[in-house]
JSON list of C-alpha atoms and ligand atoms in Angstrom, two decimals:
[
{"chain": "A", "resi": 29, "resn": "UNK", "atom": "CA", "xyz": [-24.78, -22.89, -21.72]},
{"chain": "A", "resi": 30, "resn": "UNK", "atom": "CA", "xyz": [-24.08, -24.81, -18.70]},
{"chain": "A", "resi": 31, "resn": "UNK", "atom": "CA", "xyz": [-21.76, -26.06, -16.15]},
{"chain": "A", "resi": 32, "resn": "UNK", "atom": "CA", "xyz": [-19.99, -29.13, -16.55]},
{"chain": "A", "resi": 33, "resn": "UNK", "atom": "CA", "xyz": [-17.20, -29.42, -13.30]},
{"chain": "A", "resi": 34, "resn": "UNK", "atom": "CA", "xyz": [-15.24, -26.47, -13.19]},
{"chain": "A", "resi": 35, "resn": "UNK", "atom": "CA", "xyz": [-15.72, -25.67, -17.05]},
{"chain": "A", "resi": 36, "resn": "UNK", "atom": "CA", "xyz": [-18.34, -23.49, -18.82]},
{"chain": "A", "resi": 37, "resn": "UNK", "atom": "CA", "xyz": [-19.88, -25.63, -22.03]},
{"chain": "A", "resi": 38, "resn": "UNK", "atom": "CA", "xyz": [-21.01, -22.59, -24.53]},
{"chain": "A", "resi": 39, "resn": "UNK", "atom": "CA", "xyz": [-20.77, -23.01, -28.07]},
{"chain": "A", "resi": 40, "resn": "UNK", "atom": "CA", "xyz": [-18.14, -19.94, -28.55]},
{"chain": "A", "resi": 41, "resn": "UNK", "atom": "CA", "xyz": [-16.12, -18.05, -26.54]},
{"chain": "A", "resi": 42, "resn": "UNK", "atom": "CA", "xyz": [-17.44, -14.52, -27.04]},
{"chain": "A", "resi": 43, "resn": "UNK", "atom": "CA", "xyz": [-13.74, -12.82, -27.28]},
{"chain": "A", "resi": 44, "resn": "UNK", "atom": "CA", "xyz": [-12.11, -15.00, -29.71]},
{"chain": "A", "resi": 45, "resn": "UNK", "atom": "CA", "xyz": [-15.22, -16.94, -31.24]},
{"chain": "A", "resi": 46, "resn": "UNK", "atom": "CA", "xyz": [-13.39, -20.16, -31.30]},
{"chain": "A", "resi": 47, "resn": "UNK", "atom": "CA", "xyz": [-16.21, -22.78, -30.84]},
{"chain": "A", "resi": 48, "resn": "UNK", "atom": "CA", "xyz": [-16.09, -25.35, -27.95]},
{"chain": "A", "resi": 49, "resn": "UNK", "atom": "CA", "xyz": [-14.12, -22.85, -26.21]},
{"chain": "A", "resi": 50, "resn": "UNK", "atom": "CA", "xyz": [-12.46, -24.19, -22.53]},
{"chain": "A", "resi": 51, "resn": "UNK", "atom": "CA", "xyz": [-13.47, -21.70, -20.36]},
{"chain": "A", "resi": 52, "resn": "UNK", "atom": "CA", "xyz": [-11.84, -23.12, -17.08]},
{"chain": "A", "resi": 53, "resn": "UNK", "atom": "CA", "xyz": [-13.36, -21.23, -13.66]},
{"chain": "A", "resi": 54, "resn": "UNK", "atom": "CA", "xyz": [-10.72, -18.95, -11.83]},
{"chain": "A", "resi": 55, "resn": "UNK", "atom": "CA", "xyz": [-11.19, -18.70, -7.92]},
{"chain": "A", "resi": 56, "resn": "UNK", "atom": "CA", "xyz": [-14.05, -19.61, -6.17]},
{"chain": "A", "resi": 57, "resn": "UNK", "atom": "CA", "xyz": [-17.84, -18.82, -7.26]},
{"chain": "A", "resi": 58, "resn": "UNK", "atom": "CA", "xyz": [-18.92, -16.24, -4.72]},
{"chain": "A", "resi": 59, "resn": "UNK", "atom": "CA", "xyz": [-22.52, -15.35, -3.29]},
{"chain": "A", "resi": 60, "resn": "UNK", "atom": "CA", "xyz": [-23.97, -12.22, -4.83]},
{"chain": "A", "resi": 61, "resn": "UNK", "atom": "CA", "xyz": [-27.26, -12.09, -3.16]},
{"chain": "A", "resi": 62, "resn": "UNK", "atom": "CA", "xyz": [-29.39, -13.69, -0.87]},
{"chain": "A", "resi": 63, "resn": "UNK", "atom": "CA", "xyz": [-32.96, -14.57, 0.09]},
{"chain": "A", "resi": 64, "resn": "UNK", "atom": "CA", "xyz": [-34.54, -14.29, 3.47]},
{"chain": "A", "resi": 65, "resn": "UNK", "atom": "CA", "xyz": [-32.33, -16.34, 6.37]},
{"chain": "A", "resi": 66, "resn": "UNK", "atom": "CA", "xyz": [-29.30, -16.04, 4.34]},
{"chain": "A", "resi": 67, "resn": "UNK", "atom": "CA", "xyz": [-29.89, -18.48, 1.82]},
{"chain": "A", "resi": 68, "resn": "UNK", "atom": "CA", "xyz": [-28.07, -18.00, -1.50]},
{"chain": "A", "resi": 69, "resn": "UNK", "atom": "CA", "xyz": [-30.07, -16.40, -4.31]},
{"chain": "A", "resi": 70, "resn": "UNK", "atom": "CA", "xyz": [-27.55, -16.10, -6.94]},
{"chain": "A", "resi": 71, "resn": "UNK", "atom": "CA", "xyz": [-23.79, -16.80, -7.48]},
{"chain": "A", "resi": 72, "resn": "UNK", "atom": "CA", "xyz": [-21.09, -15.86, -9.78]},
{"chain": "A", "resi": 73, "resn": "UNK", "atom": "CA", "xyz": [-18.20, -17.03, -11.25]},
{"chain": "A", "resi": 74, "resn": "UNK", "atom": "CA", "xyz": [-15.40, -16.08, -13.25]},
{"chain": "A", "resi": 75, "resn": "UNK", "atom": "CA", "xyz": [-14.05, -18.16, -16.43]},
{"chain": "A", "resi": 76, "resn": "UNK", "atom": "CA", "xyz": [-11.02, -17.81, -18.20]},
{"chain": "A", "resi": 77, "resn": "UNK", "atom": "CA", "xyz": [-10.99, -18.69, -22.26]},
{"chain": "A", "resi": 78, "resn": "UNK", "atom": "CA", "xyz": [-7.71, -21.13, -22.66]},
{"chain": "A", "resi": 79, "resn": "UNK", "atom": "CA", "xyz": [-7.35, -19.99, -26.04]},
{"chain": "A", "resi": 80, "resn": "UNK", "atom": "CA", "xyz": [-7.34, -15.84, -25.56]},
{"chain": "A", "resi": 81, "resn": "UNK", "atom": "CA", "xyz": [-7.14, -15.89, -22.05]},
{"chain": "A", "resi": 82, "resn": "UNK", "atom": "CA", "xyz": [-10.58, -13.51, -21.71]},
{"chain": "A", "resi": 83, "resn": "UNK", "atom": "CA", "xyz": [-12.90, -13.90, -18.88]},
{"chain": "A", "resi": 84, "resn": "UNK", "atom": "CA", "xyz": [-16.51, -14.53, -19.26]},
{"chain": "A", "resi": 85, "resn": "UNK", "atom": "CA", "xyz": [-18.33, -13.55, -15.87]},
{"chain": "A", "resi": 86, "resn": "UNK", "atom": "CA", "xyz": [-21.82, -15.49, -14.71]},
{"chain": "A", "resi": 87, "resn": "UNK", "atom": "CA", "xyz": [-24.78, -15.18, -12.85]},
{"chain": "A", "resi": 88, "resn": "UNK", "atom": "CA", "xyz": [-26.57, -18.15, -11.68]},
{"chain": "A", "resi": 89, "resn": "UNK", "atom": "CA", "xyz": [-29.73, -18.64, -9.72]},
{"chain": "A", "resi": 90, "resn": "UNK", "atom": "CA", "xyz": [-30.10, -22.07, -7.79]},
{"chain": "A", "resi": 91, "resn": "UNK", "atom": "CA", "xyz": [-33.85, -21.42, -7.90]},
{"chain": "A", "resi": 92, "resn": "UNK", "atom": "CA", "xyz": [-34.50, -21.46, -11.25]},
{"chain": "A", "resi": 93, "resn": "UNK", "atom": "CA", "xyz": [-30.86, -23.28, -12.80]},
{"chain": "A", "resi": 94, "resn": "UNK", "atom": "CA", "xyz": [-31.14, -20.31, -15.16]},
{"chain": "A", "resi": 95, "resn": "UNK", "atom": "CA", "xyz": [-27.50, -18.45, -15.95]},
{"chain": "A", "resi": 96, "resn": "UNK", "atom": "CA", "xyz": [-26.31, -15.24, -17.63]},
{"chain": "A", "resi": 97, "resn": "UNK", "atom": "CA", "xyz": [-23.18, -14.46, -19.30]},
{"chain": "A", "resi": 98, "resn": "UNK", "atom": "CA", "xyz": [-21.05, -11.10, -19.65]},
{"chain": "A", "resi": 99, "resn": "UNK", "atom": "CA", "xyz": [-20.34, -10.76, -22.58]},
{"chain": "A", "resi": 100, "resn": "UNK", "atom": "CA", "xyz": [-23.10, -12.73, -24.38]},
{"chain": "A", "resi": 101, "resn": "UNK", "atom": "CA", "xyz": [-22.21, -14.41, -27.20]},
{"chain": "A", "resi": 102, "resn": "UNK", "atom": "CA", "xyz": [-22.76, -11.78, -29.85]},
{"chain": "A", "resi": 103, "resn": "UNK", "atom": "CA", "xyz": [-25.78, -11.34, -31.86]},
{"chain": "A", "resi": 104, "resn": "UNK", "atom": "CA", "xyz": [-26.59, -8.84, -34.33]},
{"chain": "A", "resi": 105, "resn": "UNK", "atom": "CA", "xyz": [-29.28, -6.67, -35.03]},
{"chain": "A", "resi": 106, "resn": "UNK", "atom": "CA", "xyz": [-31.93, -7.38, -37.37]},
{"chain": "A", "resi": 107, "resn": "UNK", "atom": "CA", "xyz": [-31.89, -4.09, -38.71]},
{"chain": "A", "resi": 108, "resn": "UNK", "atom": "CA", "xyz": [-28.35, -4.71, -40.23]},
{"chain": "A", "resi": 109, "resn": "UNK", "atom": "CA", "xyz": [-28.95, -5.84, -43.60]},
{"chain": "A", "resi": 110, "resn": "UNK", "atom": "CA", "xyz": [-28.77, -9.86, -43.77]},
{"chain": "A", "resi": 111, "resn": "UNK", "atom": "CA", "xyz": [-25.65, -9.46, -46.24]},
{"chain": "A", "resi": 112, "resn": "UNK", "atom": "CA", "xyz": [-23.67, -7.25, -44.06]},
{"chain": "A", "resi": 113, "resn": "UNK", "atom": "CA", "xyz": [-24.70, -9.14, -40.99]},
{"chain": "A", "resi": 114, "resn": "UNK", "atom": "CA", "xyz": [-23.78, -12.40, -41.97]},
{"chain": "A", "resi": 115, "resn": "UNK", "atom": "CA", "xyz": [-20.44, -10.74, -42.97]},
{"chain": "A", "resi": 116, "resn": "UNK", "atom": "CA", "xyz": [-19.76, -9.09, -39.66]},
{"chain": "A", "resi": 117, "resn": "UNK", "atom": "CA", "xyz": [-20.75, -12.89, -37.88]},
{"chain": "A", "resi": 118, "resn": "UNK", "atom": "CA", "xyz": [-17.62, -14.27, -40.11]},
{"chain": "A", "resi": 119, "resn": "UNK", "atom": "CA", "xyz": [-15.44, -11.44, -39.65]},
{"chain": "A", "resi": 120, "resn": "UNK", "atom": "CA", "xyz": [-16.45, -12.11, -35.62]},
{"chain": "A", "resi": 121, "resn": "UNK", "atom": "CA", "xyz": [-16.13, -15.93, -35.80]},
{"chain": "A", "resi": 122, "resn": "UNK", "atom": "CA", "xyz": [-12.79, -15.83, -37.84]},
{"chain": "A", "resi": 123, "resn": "UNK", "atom": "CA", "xyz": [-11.51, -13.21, -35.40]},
{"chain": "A", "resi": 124, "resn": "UNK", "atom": "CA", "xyz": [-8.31, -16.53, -34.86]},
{"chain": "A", "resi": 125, "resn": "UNK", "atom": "CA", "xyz": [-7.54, -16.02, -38.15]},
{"chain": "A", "resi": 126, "resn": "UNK", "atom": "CA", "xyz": [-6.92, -12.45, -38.73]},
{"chain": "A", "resi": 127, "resn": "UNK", "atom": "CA", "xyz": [-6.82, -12.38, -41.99]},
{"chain": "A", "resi": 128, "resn": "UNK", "atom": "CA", "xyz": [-10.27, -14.19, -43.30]},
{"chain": "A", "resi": 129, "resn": "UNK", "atom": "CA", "xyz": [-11.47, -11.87, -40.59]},
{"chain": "A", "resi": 130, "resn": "UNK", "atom": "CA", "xyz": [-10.17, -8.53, -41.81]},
{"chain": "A", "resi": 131, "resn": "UNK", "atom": "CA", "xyz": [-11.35, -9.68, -45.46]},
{"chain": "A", "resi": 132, "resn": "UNK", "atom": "CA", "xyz": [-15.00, -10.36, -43.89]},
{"chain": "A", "resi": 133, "resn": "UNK", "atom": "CA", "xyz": [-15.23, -6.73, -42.27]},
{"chain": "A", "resi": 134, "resn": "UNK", "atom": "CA", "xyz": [-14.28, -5.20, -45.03]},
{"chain": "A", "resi": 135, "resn": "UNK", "atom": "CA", "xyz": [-17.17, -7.38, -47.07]},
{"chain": "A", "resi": 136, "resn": "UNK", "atom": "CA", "xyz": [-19.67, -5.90, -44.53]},
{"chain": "A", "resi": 137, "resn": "UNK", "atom": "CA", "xyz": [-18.49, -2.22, -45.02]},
{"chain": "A", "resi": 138, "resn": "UNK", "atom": "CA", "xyz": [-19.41, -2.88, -47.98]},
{"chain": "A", "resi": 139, "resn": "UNK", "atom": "CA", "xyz": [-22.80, -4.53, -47.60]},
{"chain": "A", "resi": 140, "resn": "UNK", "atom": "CA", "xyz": [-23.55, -1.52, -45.78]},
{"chain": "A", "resi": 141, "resn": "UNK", "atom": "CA", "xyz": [-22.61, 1.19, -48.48]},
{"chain": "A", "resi": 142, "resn": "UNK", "atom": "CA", "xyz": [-24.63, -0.37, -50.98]},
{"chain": "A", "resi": 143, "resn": "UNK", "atom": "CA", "xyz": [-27.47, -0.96, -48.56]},
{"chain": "A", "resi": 144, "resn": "UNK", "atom": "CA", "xyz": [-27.01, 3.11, -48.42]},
{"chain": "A", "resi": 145, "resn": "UNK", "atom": "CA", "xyz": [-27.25, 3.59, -52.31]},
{"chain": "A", "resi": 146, "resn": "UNK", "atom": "CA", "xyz": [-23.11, 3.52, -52.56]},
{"chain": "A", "resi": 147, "resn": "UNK", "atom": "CA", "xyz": [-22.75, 1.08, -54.96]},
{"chain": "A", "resi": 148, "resn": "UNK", "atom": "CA", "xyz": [-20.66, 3.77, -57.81]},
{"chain": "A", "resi": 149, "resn": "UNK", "atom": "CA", "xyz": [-17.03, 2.78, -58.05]},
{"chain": "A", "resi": 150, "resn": "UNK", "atom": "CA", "xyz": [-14.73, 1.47, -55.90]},
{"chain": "A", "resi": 151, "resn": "UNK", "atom": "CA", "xyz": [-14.95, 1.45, -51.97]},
{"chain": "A", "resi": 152, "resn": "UNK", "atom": "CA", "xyz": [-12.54, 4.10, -51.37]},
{"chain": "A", "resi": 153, "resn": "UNK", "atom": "CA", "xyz": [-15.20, 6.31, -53.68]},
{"chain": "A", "resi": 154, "resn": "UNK", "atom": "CA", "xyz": [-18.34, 5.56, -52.37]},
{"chain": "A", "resi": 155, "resn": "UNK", "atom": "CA", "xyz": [-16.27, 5.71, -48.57]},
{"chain": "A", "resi": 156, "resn": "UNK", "atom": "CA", "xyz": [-15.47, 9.29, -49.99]},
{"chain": "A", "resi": 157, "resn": "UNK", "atom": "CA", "xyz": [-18.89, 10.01, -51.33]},
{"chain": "A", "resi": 158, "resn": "UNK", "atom": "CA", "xyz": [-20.60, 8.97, -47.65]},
{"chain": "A", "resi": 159, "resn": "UNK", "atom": "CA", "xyz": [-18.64, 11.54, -45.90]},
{"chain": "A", "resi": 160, "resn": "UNK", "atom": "CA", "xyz": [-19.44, 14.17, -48.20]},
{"chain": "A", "resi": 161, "resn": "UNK", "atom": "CA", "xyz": [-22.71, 13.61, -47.89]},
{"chain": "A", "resi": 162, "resn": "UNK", "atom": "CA", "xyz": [-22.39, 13.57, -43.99]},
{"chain": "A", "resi": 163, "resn": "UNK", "atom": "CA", "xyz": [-23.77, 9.70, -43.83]},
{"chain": "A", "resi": 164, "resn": "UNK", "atom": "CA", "xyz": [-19.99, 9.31, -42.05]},
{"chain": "A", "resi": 165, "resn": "UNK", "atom": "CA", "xyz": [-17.85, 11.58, -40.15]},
{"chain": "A", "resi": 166, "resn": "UNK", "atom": "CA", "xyz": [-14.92, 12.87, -41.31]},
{"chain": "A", "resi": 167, "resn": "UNK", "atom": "CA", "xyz": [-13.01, 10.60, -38.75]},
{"chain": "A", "resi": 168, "resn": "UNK", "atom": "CA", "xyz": [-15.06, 7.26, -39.57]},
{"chain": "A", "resi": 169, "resn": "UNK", "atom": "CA", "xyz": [-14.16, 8.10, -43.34]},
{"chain": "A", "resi": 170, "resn": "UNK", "atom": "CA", "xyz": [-9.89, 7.95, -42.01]},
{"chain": "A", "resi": 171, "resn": "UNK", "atom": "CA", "xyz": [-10.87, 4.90, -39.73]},
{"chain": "A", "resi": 172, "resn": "UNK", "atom": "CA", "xyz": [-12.76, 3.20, -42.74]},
{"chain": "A", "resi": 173, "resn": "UNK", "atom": "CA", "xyz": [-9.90, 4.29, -45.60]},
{"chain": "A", "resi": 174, "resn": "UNK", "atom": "CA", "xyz": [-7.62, 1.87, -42.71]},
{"chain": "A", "resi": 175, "resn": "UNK", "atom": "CA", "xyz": [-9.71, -0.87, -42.73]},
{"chain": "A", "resi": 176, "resn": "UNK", "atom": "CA", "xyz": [-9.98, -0.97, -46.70]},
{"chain": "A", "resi": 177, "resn": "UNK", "atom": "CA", "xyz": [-6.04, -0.61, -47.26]},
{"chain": "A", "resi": 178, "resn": "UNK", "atom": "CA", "xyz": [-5.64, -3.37, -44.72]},
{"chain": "A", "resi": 179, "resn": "UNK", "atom": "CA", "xyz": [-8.29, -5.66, -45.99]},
{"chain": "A", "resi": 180, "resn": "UNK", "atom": "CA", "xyz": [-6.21, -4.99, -49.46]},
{"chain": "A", "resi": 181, "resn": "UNK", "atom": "CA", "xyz": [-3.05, -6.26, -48.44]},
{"chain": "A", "resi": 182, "resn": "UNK", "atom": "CA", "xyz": [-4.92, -9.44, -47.25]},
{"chain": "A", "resi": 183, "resn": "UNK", "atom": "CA", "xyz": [-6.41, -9.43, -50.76]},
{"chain": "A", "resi": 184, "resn": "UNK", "atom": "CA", "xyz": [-3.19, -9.04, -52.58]},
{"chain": "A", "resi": 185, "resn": "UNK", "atom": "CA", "xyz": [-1.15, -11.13, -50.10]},
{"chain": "A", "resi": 186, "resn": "UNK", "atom": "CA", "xyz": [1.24, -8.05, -50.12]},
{"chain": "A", "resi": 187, "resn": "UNK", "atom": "CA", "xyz": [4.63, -9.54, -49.91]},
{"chain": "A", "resi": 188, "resn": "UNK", "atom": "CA", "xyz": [5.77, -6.52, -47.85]},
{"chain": "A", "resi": 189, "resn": "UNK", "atom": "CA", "xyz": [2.85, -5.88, -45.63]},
{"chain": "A", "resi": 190, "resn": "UNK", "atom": "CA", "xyz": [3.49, -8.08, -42.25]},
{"chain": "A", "resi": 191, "resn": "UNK", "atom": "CA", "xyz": [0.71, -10.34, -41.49]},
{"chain": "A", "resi": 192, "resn": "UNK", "atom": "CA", "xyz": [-1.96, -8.83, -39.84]},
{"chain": "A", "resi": 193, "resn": "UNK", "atom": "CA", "xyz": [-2.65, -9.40, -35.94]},
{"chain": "A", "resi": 194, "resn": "UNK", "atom": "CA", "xyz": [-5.89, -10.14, -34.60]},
{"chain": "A", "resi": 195, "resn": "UNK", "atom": "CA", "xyz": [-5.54, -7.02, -32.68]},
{"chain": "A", "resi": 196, "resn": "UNK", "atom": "CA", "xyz": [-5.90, -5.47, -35.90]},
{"chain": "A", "resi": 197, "resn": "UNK", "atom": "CA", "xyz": [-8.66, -8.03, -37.00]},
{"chain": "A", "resi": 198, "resn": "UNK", "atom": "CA", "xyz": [-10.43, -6.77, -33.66]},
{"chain": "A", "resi": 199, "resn": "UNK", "atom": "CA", "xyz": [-10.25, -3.17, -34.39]},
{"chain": "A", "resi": 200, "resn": "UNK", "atom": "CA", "xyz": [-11.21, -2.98, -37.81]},
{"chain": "A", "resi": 201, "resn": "UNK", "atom": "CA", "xyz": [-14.32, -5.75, -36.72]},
{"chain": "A", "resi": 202, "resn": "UNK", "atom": "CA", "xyz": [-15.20, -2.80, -34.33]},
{"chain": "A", "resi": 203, "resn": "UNK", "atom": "CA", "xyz": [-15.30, 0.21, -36.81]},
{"chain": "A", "resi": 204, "resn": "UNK", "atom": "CA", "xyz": [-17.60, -2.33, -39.10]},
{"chain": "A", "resi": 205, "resn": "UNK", "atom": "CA", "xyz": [-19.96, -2.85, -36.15]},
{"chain": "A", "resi": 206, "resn": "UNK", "atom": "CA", "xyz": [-19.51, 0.95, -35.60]},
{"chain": "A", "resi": 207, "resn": "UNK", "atom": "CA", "xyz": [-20.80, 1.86, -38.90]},
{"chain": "A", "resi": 208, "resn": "UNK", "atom": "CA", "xyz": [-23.75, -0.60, -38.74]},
{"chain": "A", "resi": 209, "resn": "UNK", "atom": "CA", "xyz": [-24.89, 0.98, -35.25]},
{"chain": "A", "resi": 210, "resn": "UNK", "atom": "CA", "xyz": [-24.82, 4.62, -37.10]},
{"chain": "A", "resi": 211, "resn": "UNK", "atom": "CA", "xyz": [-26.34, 3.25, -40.60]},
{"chain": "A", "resi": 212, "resn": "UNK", "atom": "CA", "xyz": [-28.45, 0.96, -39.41]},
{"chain": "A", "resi": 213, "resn": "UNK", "atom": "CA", "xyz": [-29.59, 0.39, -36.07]},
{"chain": "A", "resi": 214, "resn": "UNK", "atom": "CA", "xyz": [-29.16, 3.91, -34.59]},
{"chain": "A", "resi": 215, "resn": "UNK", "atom": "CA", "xyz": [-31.62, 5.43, -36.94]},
{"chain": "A", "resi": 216, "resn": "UNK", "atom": "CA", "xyz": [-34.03, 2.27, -36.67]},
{"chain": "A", "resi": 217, "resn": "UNK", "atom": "CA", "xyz": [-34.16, 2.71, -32.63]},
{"chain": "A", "resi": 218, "resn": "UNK", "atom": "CA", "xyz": [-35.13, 6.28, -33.38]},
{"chain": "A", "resi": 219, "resn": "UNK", "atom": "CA", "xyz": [-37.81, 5.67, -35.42]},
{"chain": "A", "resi": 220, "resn": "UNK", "atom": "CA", "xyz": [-39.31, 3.13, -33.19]},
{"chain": "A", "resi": 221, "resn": "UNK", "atom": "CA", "xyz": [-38.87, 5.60, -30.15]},
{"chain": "A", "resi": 222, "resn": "UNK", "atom": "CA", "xyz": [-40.84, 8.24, -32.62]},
{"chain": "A", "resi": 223, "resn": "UNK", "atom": "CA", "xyz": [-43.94, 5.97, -32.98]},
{"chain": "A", "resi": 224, "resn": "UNK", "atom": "CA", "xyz": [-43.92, 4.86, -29.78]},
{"chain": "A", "resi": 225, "resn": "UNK", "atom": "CA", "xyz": [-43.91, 8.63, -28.38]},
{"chain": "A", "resi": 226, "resn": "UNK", "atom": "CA", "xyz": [-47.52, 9.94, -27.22]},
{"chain": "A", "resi": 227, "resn": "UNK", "atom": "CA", "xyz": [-49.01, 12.31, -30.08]},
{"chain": "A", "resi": 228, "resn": "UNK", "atom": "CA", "xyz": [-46.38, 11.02, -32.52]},
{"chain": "A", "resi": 229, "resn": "UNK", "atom": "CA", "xyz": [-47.23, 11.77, -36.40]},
{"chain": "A", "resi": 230, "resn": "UNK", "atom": "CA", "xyz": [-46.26, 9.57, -39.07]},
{"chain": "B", "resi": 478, "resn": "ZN", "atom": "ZN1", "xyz": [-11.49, -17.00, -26.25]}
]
């Protein structure tokens, strides 16, 4: 990531995940602190994704040429499963074409229930058998029963489903990164807050 003229070079914008994004600055960069006698310590600028029209906000030190980004490009955790994860970075790449997108979230979901012992049956069983077993609330099971009927209708190329939007794509990328936080990374973070904690037993 760096500046080139009044564009940010990053390999992907972080909202829409095309890659090569033009992220064009808005305004002016603007001082956000400064060292002793007034001397600029950091700046920040605003830039504006031509493609989804998002704004990616930065931090730059002159000192040290080093720069931050809000949002960062997203990562995931390596206590997602590598199936599911890779299918949640497709579904988040793809997010431009809502479709492929919605098909890759729904692959992770599923990733994830198998990684949980669901592998009986179809989705919408194992979906039903999570819940019942209190792995997922009763309102993740409704959200997740969406996400599956949508990522059918991609499936099926349902002539009278309308194509989806990626507003859709985003929200159903956001319940599958929803469910990995709960089923994955939530319960890892507590367990290596447990052995951290003075007089913990294993
Ligand atoms: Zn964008």
């Amino acid at each position: 990531m760096k500046f080139s003229g009044n564009n940010l070079e990053t390999e992907r914008c972080p909202h829409c995940g095309i890659s090569a994004p033009n992220l064009v600055l808005v305004g002016n960069p603007f001082i956000g602190a400064t060292a002793g006698g007034g001397v600029p310590k950091e700046y920040w600028r605003v830039f504006q994704c031509a493609r989804c029209r998002a704004g990616v906000m930065v931090r730059s030190n002159p000192a040290n040429s080093g720069l931050q980004a809000w949002p960062a490009a997203t990562t995931y955790s390596e206590d997602i499963p590598a199936k599911a994860r890779n299918a949640l970075r497709e579904a988040r790449l793809a997010l431009g074409t809502p479709s492929l997108s919605i098909v890759g979230s729904a692959r992770a979901i599923d990733h994830m229930l198998k990684a949980r012992d669901y592998k009986e049956g179809s989705l919408y069983v194992r979906i039903n058998k999570a819940a019942e077993d209190h792995v997922i609330t009763e309102d993740m099971k409704a959200w997740a029963h969406e996400v599956r009927l949508e990522a059918n209708d991609e499936r099926h190329a349902d002539e009278d489903a309308p194509d989806a939007t990626e507003e859709e794509a985003a929200r159903i990328l956001r319940f599958a990164e929803a469910l990995a936080e709960l089923l994955f990374e939530l319960p890892a973070r507590v367990k290596r807050g447990r052995q951290l904690a003075p007089g913990a037993k294993a």
